[in-house]
Coordinates of C-alpha atoms in Angstrom, one line a residue:
X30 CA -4.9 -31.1 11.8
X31 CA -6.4 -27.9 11.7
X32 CA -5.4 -24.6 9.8
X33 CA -3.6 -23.2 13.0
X34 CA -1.6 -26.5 13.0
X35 CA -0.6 -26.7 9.2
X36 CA 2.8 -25.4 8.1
X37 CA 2.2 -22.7 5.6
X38 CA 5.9 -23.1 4.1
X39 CA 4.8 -25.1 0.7
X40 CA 1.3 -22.5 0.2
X41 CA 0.2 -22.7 -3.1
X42 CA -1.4 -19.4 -2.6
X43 CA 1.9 -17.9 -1.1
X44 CA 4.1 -19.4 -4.3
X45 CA 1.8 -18.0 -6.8
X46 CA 2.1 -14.2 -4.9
X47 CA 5.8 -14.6 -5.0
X48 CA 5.2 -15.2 -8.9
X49 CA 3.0 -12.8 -9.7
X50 CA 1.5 -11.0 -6.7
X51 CA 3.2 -8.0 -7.3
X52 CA 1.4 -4.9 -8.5
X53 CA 3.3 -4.4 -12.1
X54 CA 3.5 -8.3 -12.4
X55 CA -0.4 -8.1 -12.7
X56 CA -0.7 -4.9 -14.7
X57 CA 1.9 -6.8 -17.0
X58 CA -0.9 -9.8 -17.1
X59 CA -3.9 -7.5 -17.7
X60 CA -2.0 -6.0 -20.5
X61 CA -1.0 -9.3 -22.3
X62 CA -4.6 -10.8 -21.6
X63 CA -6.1 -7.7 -23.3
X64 CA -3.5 -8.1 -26.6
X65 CA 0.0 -5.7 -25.1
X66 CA 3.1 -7.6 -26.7
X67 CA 5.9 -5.4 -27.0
X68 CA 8.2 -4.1 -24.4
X69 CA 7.7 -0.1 -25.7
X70 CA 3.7 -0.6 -25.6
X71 CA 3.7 -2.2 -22.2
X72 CA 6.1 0.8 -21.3
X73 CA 4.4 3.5 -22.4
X74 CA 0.6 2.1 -21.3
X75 CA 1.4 1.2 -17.7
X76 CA 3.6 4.4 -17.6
X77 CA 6.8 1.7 -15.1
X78 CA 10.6 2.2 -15.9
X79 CA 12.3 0.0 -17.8
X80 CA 14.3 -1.6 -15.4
X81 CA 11.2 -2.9 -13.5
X82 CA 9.2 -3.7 -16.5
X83 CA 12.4 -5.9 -17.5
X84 CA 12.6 -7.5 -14.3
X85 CA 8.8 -8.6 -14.4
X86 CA 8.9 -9.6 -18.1
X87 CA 12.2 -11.6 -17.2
X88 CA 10.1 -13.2 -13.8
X89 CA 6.9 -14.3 -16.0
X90 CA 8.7 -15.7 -18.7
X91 CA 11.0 -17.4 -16.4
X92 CA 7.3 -18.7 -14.5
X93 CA 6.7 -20.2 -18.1
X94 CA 3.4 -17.7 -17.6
X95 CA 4.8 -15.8 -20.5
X96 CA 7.0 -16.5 -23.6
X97 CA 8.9 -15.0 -26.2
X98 CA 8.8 -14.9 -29.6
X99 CA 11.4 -12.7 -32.0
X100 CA 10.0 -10.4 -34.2
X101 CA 11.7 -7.6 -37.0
X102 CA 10.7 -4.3 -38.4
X103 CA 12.7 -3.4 -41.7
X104 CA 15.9 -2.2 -40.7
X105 CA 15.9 -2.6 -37.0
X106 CA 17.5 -5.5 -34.5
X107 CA 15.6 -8.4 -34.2
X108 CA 12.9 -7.9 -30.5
X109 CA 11.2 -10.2 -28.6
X110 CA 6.8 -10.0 -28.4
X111 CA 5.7 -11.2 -25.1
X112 CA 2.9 -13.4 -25.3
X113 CA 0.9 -16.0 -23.1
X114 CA 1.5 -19.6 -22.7
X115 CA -1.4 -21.9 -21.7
X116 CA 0.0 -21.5 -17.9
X117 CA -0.4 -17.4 -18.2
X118 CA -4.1 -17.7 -20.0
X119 CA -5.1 -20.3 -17.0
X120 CA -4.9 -16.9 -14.8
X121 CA -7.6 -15.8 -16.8
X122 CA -10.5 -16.3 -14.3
X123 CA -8.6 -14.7 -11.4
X124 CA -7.8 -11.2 -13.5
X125 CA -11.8 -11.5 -14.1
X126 CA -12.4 -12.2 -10.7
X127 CA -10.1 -9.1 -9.7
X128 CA -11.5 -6.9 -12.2
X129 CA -15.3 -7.9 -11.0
X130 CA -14.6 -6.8 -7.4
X131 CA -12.6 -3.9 -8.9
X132 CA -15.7 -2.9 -10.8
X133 CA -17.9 -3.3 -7.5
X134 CA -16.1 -1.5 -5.2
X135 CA -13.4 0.5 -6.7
X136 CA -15.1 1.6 -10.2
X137 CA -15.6 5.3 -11.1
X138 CA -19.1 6.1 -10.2
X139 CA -19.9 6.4 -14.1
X140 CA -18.3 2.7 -14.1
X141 CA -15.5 0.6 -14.7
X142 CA -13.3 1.9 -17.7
X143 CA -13.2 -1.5 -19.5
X144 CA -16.0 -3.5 -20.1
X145 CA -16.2 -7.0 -20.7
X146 CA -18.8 -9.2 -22.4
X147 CA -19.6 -12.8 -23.8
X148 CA -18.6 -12.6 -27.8
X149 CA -21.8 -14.3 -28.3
X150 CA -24.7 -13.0 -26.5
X151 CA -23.2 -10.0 -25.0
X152 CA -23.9 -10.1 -21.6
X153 CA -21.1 -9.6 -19.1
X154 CA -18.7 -12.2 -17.3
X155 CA -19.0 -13.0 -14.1
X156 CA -16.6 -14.8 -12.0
X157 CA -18.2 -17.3 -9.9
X158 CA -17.4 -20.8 -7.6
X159 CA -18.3 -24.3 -9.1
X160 CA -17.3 -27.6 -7.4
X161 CA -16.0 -30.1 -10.2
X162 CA -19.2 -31.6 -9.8
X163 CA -21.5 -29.1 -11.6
X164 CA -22.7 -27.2 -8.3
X165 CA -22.7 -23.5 -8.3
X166 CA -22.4 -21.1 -7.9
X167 CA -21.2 -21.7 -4.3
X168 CA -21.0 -19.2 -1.3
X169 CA -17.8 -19.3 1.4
X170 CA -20.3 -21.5 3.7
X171 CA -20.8 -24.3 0.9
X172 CA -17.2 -24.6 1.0
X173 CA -14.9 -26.6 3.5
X174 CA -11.2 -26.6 3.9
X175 CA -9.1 -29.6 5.1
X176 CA -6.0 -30.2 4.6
X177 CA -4.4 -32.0 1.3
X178 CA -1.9 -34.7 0.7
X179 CA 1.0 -31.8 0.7
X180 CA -0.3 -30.8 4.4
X181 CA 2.4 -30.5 6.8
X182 CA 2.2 -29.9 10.5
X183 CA 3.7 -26.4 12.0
X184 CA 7.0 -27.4 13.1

C-alpha cells in the first residue's frame, strides 16, 4: 500500500492539529512551556479575548495537555493556574523545533527575541532527527515511510 492508497481518516498528525494546531492553542503552549499560569497573564501577554483564551484553556485541559490546579490570593475567589502535564511537556521538542525554523527564517534581522540555551554549558538547542537506535542526526532521505499497523486503505 502506498501513501496515495492509505486512508488518512485515523492521522496521527491530523488528530494532533485538531488538538492543538491552532494559532492561540500554540501561543497558549509557548506561554506555559516558558512559566505563564494564570488566565490574566496569558491574557494580557498574548494580547486574545477572553472568550477564545477560555475556549483553548478549556480544549488543552480537556487534551489532558494541560491541568488545573486552584490557587487563592487573600480576599479573593479561589482561581485555577494552568500548568503542564507530562503529555503537554512531551510537545516540548516540537515548540523547539518551531521556534528553530522560526529563528531561521522568520527572526528579526538582529535575531530571534528569545533565546534558548543548555543550563549547563550554554550553548543553544537544536532540534534534530534520531532513529531509536542512536543514529543522527538524520536528513528526509535517511528516512522511509511505510505504513503502520493502524494503516487503512482509501475507501
Amino acid at each position: 500500500m502506498t501513501w496515495l492508497e492509505t486512508s488518512t481518516e485515523n492521522c496521527t498528525v491530523q488528530r494532533t492539529l485538531d488538538l492543538i494546531g491552532e494559532k492561540w492553542s500554540l501561543l497558549v503552549l509557548r506561554d506555559a512551556m516558558n512559566g505563564v499560569r494564570r488566565f490574566d497573564d496569558f491574557r494580557r501577554h498574548m494580547g486574545l479575548s477572553e472568550a477564545v483564551l477560555a475556549a483553548r484553556l478549556r480544549t488543552l485541559v480537556a487534551a489532558g495537555i494541560l491541568d488545573t490546579v486552584p490557587y487563592r490570593e487573600p480576599g479573593r475567589r479561589t482561581r485555577h493556574e494552568y500548568r503542564l502535564t507530562r503529555k503537554g511537556w512531551e510537545l516540548w521538542p516540537v515548540m523547539t523545533a518551531l521556534k528553530q525554523w522560526g529563528d531561521r527564517y522568520t527572526a528579526d534581522p538582529e535575531g530571534p527575541p528569545l533565546d534558548v540555551r543548555h543550563r549547563d554549558c550554554g550553548e543553544p538547542l537544536e532540534a534534530v532527527v534520531v532513529c531509536a537506535g542512536g543514529h543522527g542526526p538524520l536528513t528526509p532521505r535517511e528516512a522511509a515511510a511505510r505504513p503502520g499497523r493502524a494503516a487503512r486503505a482509501v475507501s
